[in-house]
Amino acid sequence: MCGVAVLSFGVYMMINFKITALTPNLAHFNIANILLITGIVITCVSFLGFLGALKENRCLLLTFFLLLFLLMLVELAAACLLLVYEREIAELVRKDLDEGLIKAKGNTGNTTTLKSDWDLLQIQLDCCGVNNQTDWGKSIPLSCCKSTNCNPPGIREKGCLVKLKTLFEDNFLTTGISVIVLCIIEVLGMCFAMTLFCHISRSGLGYKL
């Protein structure tokens, strides 16, 4: 259930939160892809444990225990790296957004796609440009306007970088609690798997399928 929930959340973010085109250098490390991969791995590992418990197979249970343990270590390591290198990651995101904005203002072939992604981001986050509307120069897009009036009073004041930081800070506690709950569930899964493994060993069932 946790695996399917993480997978579904990854699909939701991929559909409704398109920031990949705006950060080309970080495209392979976007949150949606990470959640999709994590959800698939958790689902597959969980099915392995379910099958091992159903068949009372020690080999499958031990494999499930080891994979779940490694998965938990990877999740904790990723969380620690995000906390330690928070400033470096924020700087990378800022540079990538600057490059994406320059490309969106240029005359390249994918300008239309980039501008539509910027329009979507600016409307959803109620922002304009990376730092403010001056990033767009004289060609301020309509998505920067709060209404049909694009005069300075009617332009969104805050930049998207500040809005993204605020968004992550506001959801930091929820994300932390989710990671802790997921780790607790994984620890319980490992405990139940090892308990069943020892019970099967004492019963002398061996590796019978």
PDB file of C-alpha atoms in Angstrom:
ATOM      1  CA  MET A   1       0.000   0.000   0.000  1.00  0.00           C
ATOM      2  CA  CYS A   2       2.856   2.416   0.802  1.00  0.00           C
ATOM      3  CA  GLY A   3       4.543   1.551  -2.496  1.00  0.00           C
ATOM      4  CA  VAL A   4       1.372   2.186  -4.485  1.00  0.00           C
ATOM      5  CA  ALA A   5       0.795   5.453  -2.567  1.00  0.00           C
ATOM      6  CA  VAL A   6       4.318   6.713  -3.341  1.00  0.00           C
ATOM      7  CA  LEU A   7       3.955   5.619  -6.982  1.00  0.00           C
ATOM      8  CA  SER A   8       0.598   7.405  -7.317  1.00  0.00           C
ATOM      9  CA  PHE A   9       2.009  10.586  -5.784  1.00  0.00           C
ATOM     10  CA  GLY A  10       4.906  10.451  -8.259  1.00  0.00           C
ATOM     11  CA  VAL A  11       2.474  10.161 -11.193  1.00  0.00           C
ATOM     12  CA  TYR A  12       0.429  13.056  -9.792  1.00  0.00           C
ATOM     13  CA  MET A  13       3.505  15.288  -9.512  1.00  0.00           C
ATOM     14  CA  MET A  14       4.666  14.346 -13.013  1.00  0.00           C
ATOM     15  CA  ILE A  15       1.284  15.386 -14.483  1.00  0.00           C
ATOM     16  CA  ASN A  16       0.516  18.483 -12.404  1.00  0.00           C
ATOM     17  CA  PHE A  17       3.937  19.874 -11.460  1.00  0.00           C
ATOM     18  CA  LYS A  18       5.969  20.224 -14.654  1.00  0.00           C
ATOM     19  CA  ILE A  19       9.292  21.789 -13.747  1.00  0.00           C
ATOM     20  CA  THR A  20      11.588  19.415 -15.664  1.00  0.00           C
ATOM     21  CA  ALA A  21      11.811  21.625 -18.750  1.00  0.00           C
ATOM     22  CA  LEU A  22      12.648  24.606 -16.551  1.00  0.00           C
ATOM     23  CA  THR A  23      15.606  22.848 -14.914  1.00  0.00           C
ATOM     24  CA  PRO A  24      17.368  20.988 -17.777  1.00  0.00           C
ATOM     25  CA  ASN A  25      20.484  20.037 -15.783  1.00  0.00           C
ATOM     26  CA  LEU A  26      18.383  18.542 -12.967  1.00  0.00           C
ATOM     27  CA  ALA A  27      15.852  16.857 -15.270  1.00  0.00           C
ATOM     28  CA  HIS A  28      17.004  13.342 -14.375  1.00  0.00           C
ATOM     29  CA  PHE A  29      16.815  14.073 -10.628  1.00  0.00           C
ATOM     30  CA  ASN A  30      13.377  15.615 -10.393  1.00  0.00           C
ATOM     31  CA  ILE A  31      11.136  14.617  -7.522  1.00  0.00           C
ATOM     32  CA  ALA A  32       8.488  12.953  -9.709  1.00  0.00           C
ATOM     33  CA  ASN A  33      10.985  10.497 -11.236  1.00  0.00           C
ATOM     34  CA  ILE A  34      12.483   9.695  -7.829  1.00  0.00           C
ATOM     35  CA  LEU A  35       9.023   9.013  -6.369  1.00  0.00           C
ATOM     36  CA  LEU A  36       8.090   6.829  -9.350  1.00  0.00           C
ATOM     37  CA  ILE A  37      11.247   4.705  -9.027  1.00  0.00           C
ATOM     38  CA  THR A  38      10.902   4.491  -5.233  1.00  0.00           C
ATOM     39  CA  GLY A  39       7.237   3.453  -5.494  1.00  0.00           C
ATOM     40  CA  ILE A  40       7.999   0.728  -8.041  1.00  0.00           C
ATOM     41  CA  VAL A  41      10.889  -0.641  -5.940  1.00  0.00           C
ATOM     42  CA  ILE A  42       8.832  -0.635  -2.715  1.00  0.00           C
ATOM     43  CA  THR A  43       5.918  -2.367  -4.453  1.00  0.00           C
ATOM     44  CA  CYS A  44       8.148  -5.098  -5.944  1.00  0.00           C
ATOM     45  CA  VAL A  45      10.016  -5.694  -2.677  1.00  0.00           C
ATOM     46  CA  SER A  46       6.745  -5.796  -0.727  1.00  0.00           C
ATOM     47  CA  PHE A  47       5.284  -8.362  -3.145  1.00  0.00           C
ATOM     48  CA  LEU A  48       8.411 -10.471  -2.601  1.00  0.00           C
ATOM     49  CA  GLY A  49       7.822 -10.408   1.157  1.00  0.00           C
ATOM     50  CA  PHE A  50       4.125 -11.178   0.699  1.00  0.00           C
ATOM     51  CA  LEU A  51       4.959 -14.187  -1.468  1.00  0.00           C
ATOM     52  CA  GLY A  52       7.570 -15.396   1.019  1.00  0.00           C
ATOM     53  CA  ALA A  53       5.099 -15.172   3.914  1.00  0.00           C
ATOM     54  CA  LEU A  54       2.339 -16.838   1.895  1.00  0.00           C
ATOM     55  CA  LYS A  55       4.549 -19.761   0.830  1.00  0.00           C
ATOM     56  CA  GLU A  56       6.479 -19.801   4.134  1.00  0.00           C
ATOM     57  CA  ASN A  57       9.721 -19.724   2.160  1.00  0.00           C
ATOM     58  CA  ARG A  58      12.836 -18.756   4.137  1.00  0.00           C
ATOM     59  CA  CYS A  59      14.833 -17.765   1.074  1.00  0.00           C
ATOM     60  CA  LEU A  60      12.217 -15.242  -0.078  1.00  0.00           C
ATOM     61  CA  LEU A  61      11.767 -13.874   3.450  1.00  0.00           C
ATOM     62  CA  LEU A  62      15.507 -13.390   3.921  1.00  0.00           C
ATOM     63  CA  THR A  63      15.784 -11.696   0.512  1.00  0.00           C
ATOM     64  CA  PHE A  64      12.849  -9.454   1.428  1.00  0.00           C
ATOM     65  CA  PHE A  65      14.518  -8.541   4.735  1.00  0.00           C
ATOM     66  CA  LEU A  66      17.851  -7.649   3.107  1.00  0.00           C
ATOM     67  CA  LEU A  67      16.273  -5.634   0.264  1.00  0.00           C
ATOM     68  CA  LEU A  68      14.028  -3.742   2.681  1.00  0.00           C
ATOM     69  CA  PHE A  69      17.018  -2.989   4.907  1.00  0.00           C
ATOM     70  CA  LEU A  70      19.037  -1.671   1.940  1.00  0.00           C
ATOM     71  CA  LEU A  71      16.052   0.380   0.747  1.00  0.00           C
ATOM     72  CA  MET A  72      15.686   1.991   4.171  1.00  0.00           C
ATOM     73  CA  LEU A  73      19.421   2.838   4.249  1.00  0.00           C
ATOM     74  CA  VAL A  74      19.173   4.456   0.800  1.00  0.00           C
ATOM     75  CA  GLU A  75      16.144   6.516   1.875  1.00  0.00           C
ATOM     76  CA  LEU A  76      17.857   7.705   5.060  1.00  0.00           C
ATOM     77  CA  ALA A  77      21.070   8.504   3.161  1.00  0.00           C
ATOM     78  CA  ALA A  78      19.119  10.505   0.557  1.00  0.00           C
ATOM     79  CA  ALA A  79      17.298  12.445   3.301  1.00  0.00           C
ATOM     80  CA  CYS A  80      20.595  13.228   5.066  1.00  0.00           C
ATOM     81  CA  LEU A  81      22.226  14.365   1.796  1.00  0.00           C
ATOM     82  CA  LEU A  82      19.286  16.681   1.068  1.00  0.00           C
ATOM     83  CA  LEU A  83      19.662  18.243   4.517  1.00  0.00           C
ATOM     84  CA  VAL A  84      23.464  18.578   4.338  1.00  0.00           C
ATOM     85  CA  TYR A  85      23.620  19.930   0.773  1.00  0.00           C
ATOM     86  CA  GLU A  86      20.461  22.034   0.946  1.00  0.00           C
ATOM     87  CA  ARG A  87      22.241  25.273  -0.038  1.00  0.00           C
ATOM     88  CA  GLU A  88      24.128  23.648  -2.917  1.00  0.00           C
ATOM     89  CA  ILE A  89      20.905  22.145  -4.269  1.00  0.00           C
ATOM     90  CA  ALA A  90      19.131  25.515  -3.971  1.00  0.00           C
ATOM     91  CA  GLU A  91      21.972  27.166  -5.908  1.00  0.00           C
ATOM     92  CA  LEU A  92      21.765  24.508  -8.645  1.00  0.00           C
ATOM     93  CA  VAL A  93      18.013  25.056  -8.934  1.00  0.00           C
ATOM     94  CA  ARG A  94      18.537  28.833  -9.187  1.00  0.00           C
ATOM     95  CA  LYS A  95      21.147  28.477 -11.952  1.00  0.00           C
ATOM     96  CA  ASP A  96      18.964  26.007 -13.824  1.00  0.00           C
ATOM     97  CA  LEU A  97      15.940  28.312 -13.604  1.00  0.00           C
ATOM     98  CA  ASP A  98      18.055  31.207 -14.910  1.00  0.00           C
ATOM     99  CA  GLU A  99      19.206  29.092 -17.877  1.00  0.00           C
ATOM    100  CA  GLY A 100      15.651  27.901 -18.545  1.00  0.00           C
ATOM    101  CA  LEU A 101      14.384  31.485 -18.502  1.00  0.00           C
ATOM    102  CA  ILE A 102      17.098  32.599 -20.953  1.00  0.00           C
ATOM    103  CA  LYS A 103      16.142  29.749 -23.302  1.00  0.00           C
ATOM    104  CA  ALA A 104      12.454  30.626 -22.970  1.00  0.00           C
ATOM    105  CA  LYS A 105      13.216  34.201 -24.061  1.00  0.00           C
ATOM    106  CA  GLY A 106      15.375  33.016 -26.960  1.00  0.00           C
ATOM    107  CA  ASN A 107      14.476  31.944 -30.453  1.00  0.00           C
ATOM    108  CA  THR A 108      15.231  28.222 -30.156  1.00  0.00           C
ATOM    109  CA  GLY A 109      12.907  25.478 -31.395  1.00  0.00           C
ATOM    110  CA  ASN A 110      11.587  24.541 -27.961  1.00  0.00           C
ATOM    111  CA  THR A 111      10.812  28.138 -26.950  1.00  0.00           C
ATOM    112  CA  THR A 112       7.048  27.584 -27.134  1.00  0.00           C
ATOM    113  CA  THR A 113       7.216  24.544 -24.837  1.00  0.00           C
ATOM    114  CA  LEU A 114       9.439  26.341 -22.349  1.00  0.00           C
ATOM    115  CA  LYS A 115       7.185  29.391 -22.297  1.00  0.00           C
ATOM    116  CA  SER A 116       4.086  27.254 -21.720  1.00  0.00           C
ATOM    117  CA  ASP A 117       5.853  25.499 -18.825  1.00  0.00           C
ATOM    118  CA  TRP A 118       6.860  28.869 -17.390  1.00  0.00           C
ATOM    119  CA  ASP A 119       3.286  30.118 -17.808  1.00  0.00           C
ATOM    120  CA  LEU A 120       1.975  27.074 -15.931  1.00  0.00           C
ATOM    121  CA  LEU A 121       4.525  27.491 -13.124  1.00  0.00           C
ATOM    122  CA  GLN A 122       3.916  31.224 -12.749  1.00  0.00           C
ATOM    123  CA  ILE A 123       0.140  30.810 -12.627  1.00  0.00           C
ATOM    124  CA  GLN A 124       0.229  27.898 -10.155  1.00  0.00           C
ATOM    125  CA  LEU A 125       2.747  29.534  -7.783  1.00  0.00           C
ATOM    126  CA  ASP A 126       1.536  33.126  -8.303  1.00  0.00           C
ATOM    127  CA  CYS A 127       5.032  34.323  -9.253  1.00  0.00           C
ATOM    128  CA  CYS A 128       6.921  35.998 -12.088  1.00  0.00           C
ATOM    129  CA  GLY A 129      10.427  35.219 -13.330  1.00  0.00           C
ATOM    130  CA  VAL A 130      13.180  33.710 -11.216  1.00  0.00           C
ATOM    131  CA  ASN A 131      13.655  36.657  -8.847  1.00  0.00           C
ATOM    132  CA  ASN A 132      10.993  39.118 -10.110  1.00  0.00           C
ATOM    133  CA  GLN A 133       9.382  40.436 -13.289  1.00  0.00           C
ATOM    134  CA  THR A 134      12.580  42.207 -14.388  1.00  0.00           C
ATOM    135  CA  ASP A 135      14.041  38.810 -15.376  1.00  0.00           C
ATOM    136  CA  TRP A 136      11.764  38.838 -18.425  1.00  0.00           C
ATOM    137  CA  GLY A 137      13.004  42.240 -19.560  1.00  0.00           C
ATOM    138  CA  LYS A 138      10.544  44.092 -21.775  1.00  0.00           C
ATOM    139  CA  SER A 139       8.699  40.962 -22.958  1.00  0.00           C
ATOM    140  CA  ILE A 140       6.733  40.145 -19.799  1.00  0.00           C
ATOM    141  CA  PRO A 141       4.355  37.199 -20.456  1.00  0.00           C
ATOM    142  CA  LEU A 142       0.655  37.413 -19.647  1.00  0.00           C
ATOM    143  CA  SER A 143       1.073  34.713 -16.980  1.00  0.00           C
ATOM    144  CA  CYS A 144       2.917  37.327 -14.883  1.00  0.00           C
ATOM    145  CA  CYS A 145      -0.219  39.468 -14.791  1.00  0.00           C
ATOM    146  CA  LYS A 146      -2.787  39.042 -12.051  1.00  0.00           C
ATOM    147  CA  SER A 147      -5.491  40.199 -14.457  1.00  0.00           C
ATOM    148  CA  THR A 148      -5.750  41.743 -17.926  1.00  0.00           C
ATOM    149  CA  ASN A 149      -3.951  44.774 -16.511  1.00  0.00           C
ATOM    150  CA  CYS A 150      -0.184  44.249 -16.997  1.00  0.00           C
ATOM    151  CA  ASN A 151       0.890  47.546 -15.461  1.00  0.00           C
ATOM    152  CA  PRO A 152       3.318  47.310 -12.487  1.00  0.00           C
ATOM    153  CA  PRO A 153       0.521  47.183  -9.853  1.00  0.00           C
ATOM    154  CA  GLY A 154      -1.060  44.234 -11.675  1.00  0.00           C
ATOM    155  CA  ILE A 155       2.114  42.154 -12.080  1.00  0.00           C
ATOM    156  CA  ARG A 156       2.972  39.331  -9.701  1.00  0.00           C
ATOM    157  CA  GLU A 157       5.709  40.690  -7.452  1.00  0.00           C
ATOM    158  CA  LYS A 158       7.493  37.640  -6.051  1.00  0.00           C
ATOM    159  CA  GLY A 159       9.872  35.480  -8.084  1.00  0.00           C
ATOM    160  CA  CYS A 160       9.321  31.752  -8.603  1.00  0.00           C
ATOM    161  CA  LEU A 161      12.540  30.838  -6.769  1.00  0.00           C
ATOM    162  CA  VAL A 162      11.246  32.393  -3.541  1.00  0.00           C
ATOM    163  CA  LYS A 163       7.872  30.719  -4.038  1.00  0.00           C
ATOM    164  CA  LEU A 164       9.515  27.314  -4.574  1.00  0.00           C
ATOM    165  CA  LYS A 165      11.583  27.733  -1.398  1.00  0.00           C
ATOM    166  CA  THR A 166       8.459  28.682   0.543  1.00  0.00           C
ATOM    167  CA  LEU A 167       6.583  25.697  -0.908  1.00  0.00           C
ATOM    168  CA  PHE A 168       9.300  23.264   0.182  1.00  0.00           C
ATOM    169  CA  GLU A 169       9.648  24.885   3.611  1.00  0.00           C
ATOM    170  CA  ASP A 170       5.888  24.720   4.197  1.00  0.00           C
ATOM    171  CA  ASN A 171       5.823  21.018   3.294  1.00  0.00           C
ATOM    172  CA  PHE A 172       9.101  20.136   5.035  1.00  0.00           C
ATOM    173  CA  LEU A 173       7.398  18.886   8.218  1.00  0.00           C
ATOM    174  CA  THR A 174       4.865  16.808   6.261  1.00  0.00           C
ATOM    175  CA  THR A 175       7.641  15.289   4.140  1.00  0.00           C
ATOM    176  CA  GLY A 176       9.743  14.508   7.222  1.00  0.00           C
ATOM    177  CA  ILE A 177       6.824  12.834   8.998  1.00  0.00           C
ATOM    178  CA  SER A 178       6.052  10.797   5.851  1.00  0.00           C
ATOM    179  CA  VAL A 179       9.651   9.572   5.622  1.00  0.00           C
ATOM    180  CA  ILE A 180       9.677   8.647   9.334  1.00  0.00           C
ATOM    181  CA  VAL A 181       6.350   6.767   9.025  1.00  0.00           C
ATOM    182  CA  LEU A 182       7.646   4.929   5.947  1.00  0.00           C
ATOM    183  CA  CYS A 183      10.833   3.925   7.798  1.00  0.00           C
ATOM    184  CA  ILE A 184       8.784   2.693  10.798  1.00  0.00           C
ATOM    185  CA  ILE A 185       6.628   0.570   8.476  1.00  0.00           C
ATOM    186  CA  GLU A 186       9.779  -0.833   6.849  1.00  0.00           C
ATOM    187  CA  VAL A 187      11.274  -1.672  10.265  1.00  0.00           C
ATOM    188  CA  LEU A 188       8.040  -3.430  11.250  1.00  0.00           C
ATOM    189  CA  GLY A 189       8.126  -5.346   7.969  1.00  0.00           C
ATOM    190  CA  MET A 190      11.704  -6.466   8.671  1.00  0.00           C
ATOM    191  CA  CYS A 191      10.781  -7.519  12.220  1.00  0.00           C
ATOM    192  CA  PHE A 192       7.776  -9.545  11.056  1.00  0.00           C
ATOM    193  CA  ALA A 193       9.827 -11.113   8.249  1.00  0.00           C
ATOM    194  CA  MET A 194      12.602 -12.173  10.641  1.00  0.00           C
ATOM    195  CA  THR A 195      10.075 -13.466  13.185  1.00  0.00           C
ATOM    196  CA  LEU A 196       8.390 -15.601  10.538  1.00  0.00           C
ATOM    197  CA  PHE A 197      11.817 -16.701   9.235  1.00  0.00           C
ATOM    198  CA  CYS A 198      12.825 -17.941  12.719  1.00  0.00           C
ATOM    199  CA  HIS A 199       9.449 -19.633  13.189  1.00  0.00           C
ATOM    200  CA  ILE A 200       9.822 -21.494   9.883  1.00  0.00           C
ATOM    201  CA  SER A 201      13.398 -22.485  10.808  1.00  0.00           C
ATOM    202  CA  ARG A 202      12.246 -23.926  14.152  1.00  0.00           C
ATOM    203  CA  SER A 203       9.392 -25.740  12.430  1.00  0.00           C
ATOM    204  CA  GLY A 204      11.854 -27.415  10.066  1.00  0.00           C
ATOM    205  CA  LEU A 205      10.030 -26.413   6.893  1.00  0.00           C
ATOM    206  CA  GLY A 206      13.289 -25.546   5.129  1.00  0.00           C
ATOM    207  CA  TYR A 207      13.035 -23.990   1.691  1.00  0.00           C
ATOM    208  CA  LYS A 208       9.922 -25.860   0.651  1.00  0.00           C
ATOM    209  CA  LEU A 209       7.695 -23.971  -1.802  1.00  0.00           C
TER     210      LEU A 209
END
